[in-house]
Structures are given as structure tokens and as C-alpha cells.
Amino acid sequence: LAQQGPQRLPTITLHAGMHNIIAEVARTEEQRQIGLMFRQKMALHEGMLFVFEEPAKQCFWMRNTLIPLAAAFVDDSGTIINIEEMAPQTDISHCSAKPVRFVLEMNQSWFAKRGLKSGLKLTGQPFR
């Protein structure tokens, strides 16, 4: 599939403490593979939530991704398991510390700048 530019997906609102996040939701294999590739920039409180069918060790890399990102690996309850800072256009694998069904990508250091760490619970529609 030839991807001409960034994909745009439907959004949901998530909450990280007092912070609102407008997250595009990547639900299909194709949407997840494309992810945030080819984006030139992303607004401060925007991100992408990757939703998988089953909890598994999820690994992400940054091929064709132009902006530095932080990935939060999130369990079904919305609890952040671990956060990985990722450099653009690299093939380094960044993996969840344990099986998860959700990965939230935000601009690099978004979580760190707000003091949001592993153990914080995100809230919003996909989390129970």
C-alpha cells in the first residue's frame, strides 16, 4: 500500500490526571502499521492510541516517523506500565515491559514534562 501522507483517524478524548489528550485511534493492522509515519508535527495535547485485540508484548519503532515521540504502554485498566522515549527515523525496538493491549504515542517528553510515570492511570472510553 503506497501511503502518500499522514493518515488521519477518528479521535477520542483521554485523561492523564488533569491533562486532556485528543488521541487518534489506530484499531486495524494497517492503521497501526502506518501509525504516525510522515507527520511533520503534532499538536501539544494530541497523540495516537494503538489498540490491539489481545494483550501481548508490543514493540514499536520509528521507521518513516519524522517527529520524536514518547510511547506509553498501557494495560486494560488504563495503567501506564512503562514509557519509552523514541528518536525519529530509527529502527530501534521499544517494547512494553509486560503484555498490553494499548500504546499511546505522544510528542517526545510529553509524559516526563508533566511528571506522568509508570503506575499512573489514564481514563477514557477504552479503559475499564
PDB file of C-alpha atoms in Angstrom:
ATOM      1  CA  LEU A   1       0.000   0.000   0.000  1.00  0.00           C
ATOM      2  CA  ALA A   2       1.500   3.327  -1.024  1.00  0.00           C
ATOM      3  CA  GLN A   3       0.973   5.872   1.717  1.00  0.00           C
ATOM      4  CA  GLN A   4       1.015   9.399   0.271  1.00  0.00           C
ATOM      5  CA  GLY A   5       0.998  11.306   3.539  1.00  0.00           C
ATOM      6  CA  PRO A   6      -0.060  11.050   7.155  1.00  0.00           C
ATOM      7  CA  GLN A   7      -3.239   9.159   7.923  1.00  0.00           C
ATOM      8  CA  ARG A   8      -5.989  10.913   9.885  1.00  0.00           C
ATOM      9  CA  LEU A   9      -8.116   8.729  12.147  1.00  0.00           C
ATOM     10  CA  PRO A  10     -11.184   9.337  14.342  1.00  0.00           C
ATOM     11  CA  THR A  11     -10.321  10.732  17.771  1.00  0.00           C
ATOM     12  CA  ILE A  12     -11.333  10.094  21.368  1.00  0.00           C
ATOM     13  CA  THR A  13     -10.540  12.104  24.498  1.00  0.00           C
ATOM     14  CA  LEU A  14      -8.380  10.507  27.166  1.00  0.00           C
ATOM     15  CA  HIS A  15      -7.364  11.954  30.515  1.00  0.00           C
ATOM     16  CA  ALA A  16      -3.963  11.741  32.225  1.00  0.00           C
ATOM     17  CA  GLY A  17      -4.539  13.308  35.605  1.00  0.00           C
ATOM     18  CA  MET A  18      -5.652  16.883  34.855  1.00  0.00           C
ATOM     19  CA  HIS A  19      -4.440  16.696  31.232  1.00  0.00           C
ATOM     20  CA  ASN A  20      -6.793  16.033  28.328  1.00  0.00           C
ATOM     21  CA  ILE A  21      -5.435  14.129  25.344  1.00  0.00           C
ATOM     22  CA  ILE A  22      -7.039  14.124  21.907  1.00  0.00           C
ATOM     23  CA  ALA A  23      -5.996  10.712  20.597  1.00  0.00           C
ATOM     24  CA  GLU A  24      -6.488   9.364  17.105  1.00  0.00           C
ATOM     25  CA  VAL A  25      -7.363   5.684  17.408  1.00  0.00           C
ATOM     26  CA  ALA A  26      -5.491   3.104  15.295  1.00  0.00           C
ATOM     27  CA  ARG A  27      -7.545  -0.094  15.521  1.00  0.00           C
ATOM     28  CA  THR A  28      -6.724  -2.081  12.368  1.00  0.00           C
ATOM     29  CA  GLU A  29      -3.439  -3.762  11.468  1.00  0.00           C
ATOM     30  CA  GLU A  30      -2.961  -1.312   8.585  1.00  0.00           C
ATOM     31  CA  GLN A  31      -3.728   1.758  10.738  1.00  0.00           C
ATOM     32  CA  ARG A  32      -1.312   0.528  13.422  1.00  0.00           C
ATOM     33  CA  GLN A  33       1.453  -0.140  10.881  1.00  0.00           C
ATOM     34  CA  ILE A  34       1.203   3.384   9.452  1.00  0.00           C
ATOM     35  CA  GLY A  35       0.748   4.996  12.876  1.00  0.00           C
ATOM     36  CA  LEU A  36       2.229   8.492  12.952  1.00  0.00           C
ATOM     37  CA  MET A  37       4.516   7.994   9.944  1.00  0.00           C
ATOM     38  CA  PHE A  38       5.076  11.031   7.720  1.00  0.00           C
ATOM     39  CA  ARG A  39       3.700  13.568  10.231  1.00  0.00           C
ATOM     40  CA  GLN A  40       5.642  16.816  10.210  1.00  0.00           C
ATOM     41  CA  LYS A  41       4.299  17.893  13.598  1.00  0.00           C
ATOM     42  CA  MET A  42       1.667  17.077  16.177  1.00  0.00           C
ATOM     43  CA  ALA A  43      -0.217  19.491  18.425  1.00  0.00           C
ATOM     44  CA  LEU A  44       0.770  19.557  22.094  1.00  0.00           C
ATOM     45  CA  HIS A  45      -2.098  17.523  23.545  1.00  0.00           C
ATOM     46  CA  GLU A  46      -2.636  15.277  20.533  1.00  0.00           C
ATOM     47  CA  GLY A  47      -1.456  11.720  20.164  1.00  0.00           C
ATOM     48  CA  MET A  48      -2.323   8.300  18.792  1.00  0.00           C
ATOM     49  CA  LEU A  49      -3.753   5.365  20.706  1.00  0.00           C
ATOM     50  CA  PHE A  50      -2.902   1.965  19.248  1.00  0.00           C
ATOM     51  CA  VAL A  51      -5.499  -0.672  20.149  1.00  0.00           C
ATOM     52  CA  PHE A  52      -4.648  -4.374  19.834  1.00  0.00           C
ATOM     53  CA  GLU A  53      -7.054  -7.336  20.018  1.00  0.00           C
ATOM     54  CA  GLU A  54      -5.138  -9.221  22.726  1.00  0.00           C
ATOM     55  CA  PRO A  55      -2.615  -8.270  25.393  1.00  0.00           C
ATOM     56  CA  ALA A  56       0.897  -9.061  24.118  1.00  0.00           C
ATOM     57  CA  LYS A  57       4.416  -7.702  24.330  1.00  0.00           C
ATOM     58  CA  GLN A  58       4.117  -4.714  21.991  1.00  0.00           C
ATOM     59  CA  CYS A  59       7.211  -3.316  20.282  1.00  0.00           C
ATOM     60  CA  PHE A  60       7.363  -0.066  18.328  1.00  0.00           C
ATOM     61  CA  TRP A  61       9.987   1.501  16.101  1.00  0.00           C
ATOM     62  CA  MET A  62      10.232   4.823  14.307  1.00  0.00           C
ATOM     63  CA  ARG A  63      10.880   3.977  10.647  1.00  0.00           C
ATOM     64  CA  ASN A  64       9.416   6.758   8.429  1.00  0.00           C
ATOM     65  CA  THR A  65       8.399   8.659  11.572  1.00  0.00           C
ATOM     66  CA  LEU A  66       9.662  12.230  11.371  1.00  0.00           C
ATOM     67  CA  ILE A  67       8.853  13.559  14.844  1.00  0.00           C
ATOM     68  CA  PRO A  68      10.336  12.380  18.161  1.00  0.00           C
ATOM     69  CA  LEU A  69       7.745  10.542  20.240  1.00  0.00           C
ATOM     70  CA  ALA A  70       7.137   9.054  23.657  1.00  0.00           C
ATOM     71  CA  ALA A  71       5.208   5.779  23.824  1.00  0.00           C
ATOM     72  CA  ALA A  72       3.244   4.810  26.933  1.00  0.00           C
ATOM     73  CA  PHE A  73       2.456   1.102  27.129  1.00  0.00           C
ATOM     74  CA  VAL A  74      -0.929   0.802  28.849  1.00  0.00           C
ATOM     75  CA  ASP A  75      -2.843  -2.150  30.308  1.00  0.00           C
ATOM     76  CA  ASP A  76      -6.602  -2.773  30.105  1.00  0.00           C
ATOM     77  CA  SER A  77      -7.279  -0.753  33.268  1.00  0.00           C
ATOM     78  CA  GLY A  78      -5.539   2.285  31.758  1.00  0.00           C
ATOM     79  CA  THR A  79      -2.451   1.943  33.964  1.00  0.00           C
ATOM     80  CA  ILE A  80       0.812   3.009  32.316  1.00  0.00           C
ATOM     81  CA  ILE A  81       3.212   0.043  32.505  1.00  0.00           C
ATOM     82  CA  ASN A  82       6.254   1.804  31.042  1.00  0.00           C
ATOM     83  CA  ILE A  83       7.119   4.823  28.890  1.00  0.00           C
ATOM     84  CA  GLU A  84       9.765   4.825  26.155  1.00  0.00           C
ATOM     85  CA  GLU A  85      11.254   7.937  24.511  1.00  0.00           C
ATOM     86  CA  MET A  86      11.802   7.270  20.799  1.00  0.00           C
ATOM     87  CA  ALA A  87      14.067   9.065  18.310  1.00  0.00           C
ATOM     88  CA  PRO A  88      12.729   9.761  14.800  1.00  0.00           C
ATOM     89  CA  GLN A  89      13.647   7.603  11.798  1.00  0.00           C
ATOM     90  CA  THR A  90      15.249   4.789  13.808  1.00  0.00           C
ATOM     91  CA  ASP A  91      14.687   1.026  13.765  1.00  0.00           C
ATOM     92  CA  ILE A  92      15.392   0.592  17.486  1.00  0.00           C
ATOM     93  CA  SER A  93      12.711  -1.556  19.120  1.00  0.00           C
ATOM     94  CA  HIS A  94      10.904  -0.048  22.120  1.00  0.00           C
ATOM     95  CA  CYS A  95       8.852  -2.693  23.925  1.00  0.00           C
ATOM     96  CA  SER A  96       6.284  -2.998  26.672  1.00  0.00           C
ATOM     97  CA  ALA A  97       7.600  -4.354  29.983  1.00  0.00           C
ATOM     98  CA  LYS A  98       4.643  -6.748  30.093  1.00  0.00           C
ATOM     99  CA  PRO A  99       1.743  -7.711  27.798  1.00  0.00           C
ATOM    100  CA  VAL A 100      -0.519  -4.756  26.945  1.00  0.00           C
ATOM    101  CA  ARG A 101      -3.371  -4.015  24.549  1.00  0.00           C
ATOM    102  CA  PHE A 102      -2.842  -0.245  24.312  1.00  0.00           C
ATOM    103  CA  VAL A 103       0.033   2.021  23.323  1.00  0.00           C
ATOM    104  CA  LEU A 104      -0.328   5.816  23.484  1.00  0.00           C
ATOM    105  CA  GLU A 105       2.144   7.830  21.426  1.00  0.00           C
ATOM    106  CA  MET A 106       2.597  11.492  22.310  1.00  0.00           C
ATOM    107  CA  ASN A 107       5.238  14.097  21.459  1.00  0.00           C
ATOM    108  CA  GLN A 108       8.635  13.302  22.984  1.00  0.00           C
ATOM    109  CA  SER A 109       8.888  14.101  26.730  1.00  0.00           C
ATOM    110  CA  TRP A 110       5.133  14.871  26.948  1.00  0.00           C
ATOM    111  CA  PHE A 111       4.739  12.491  29.906  1.00  0.00           C
ATOM    112  CA  ALA A 112       8.056  13.453  31.554  1.00  0.00           C
ATOM    113  CA  LYS A 113       7.338  17.200  31.370  1.00  0.00           C
ATOM    114  CA  ARG A 114       4.082  16.611  33.266  1.00  0.00           C
ATOM    115  CA  GLY A 115       5.550  14.238  35.835  1.00  0.00           C
ATOM    116  CA  LEU A 116       3.452  11.357  34.470  1.00  0.00           C
ATOM    117  CA  LYS A 117       5.092   7.996  35.163  1.00  0.00           C
ATOM    118  CA  SER A 118       4.502   4.260  35.230  1.00  0.00           C
ATOM    119  CA  GLY A 119       1.605   3.448  37.553  1.00  0.00           C
ATOM    120  CA  LEU A 120      -0.483   6.482  36.517  1.00  0.00           C
ATOM    121  CA  LYS A 121      -3.962   5.549  35.361  1.00  0.00           C
ATOM    122  CA  LEU A 122      -5.247   7.026  32.122  1.00  0.00           C
ATOM    123  CA  THR A 123      -9.008   7.360  31.914  1.00  0.00           C
ATOM    124  CA  GLY A 124     -11.335   7.417  28.939  1.00  0.00           C
ATOM    125  CA  GLN A 125     -13.587   5.248  26.809  1.00  0.00           C
ATOM    126  CA  PRO A 126     -11.309   2.228  26.099  1.00  0.00           C
ATOM    127  CA  PHE A 127     -10.218   1.668  29.718  1.00  0.00           C
ATOM    128  CA  ARG A 128     -12.234  -0.177  32.347  1.00  0.00           C
TER     129      ARG A 128
END
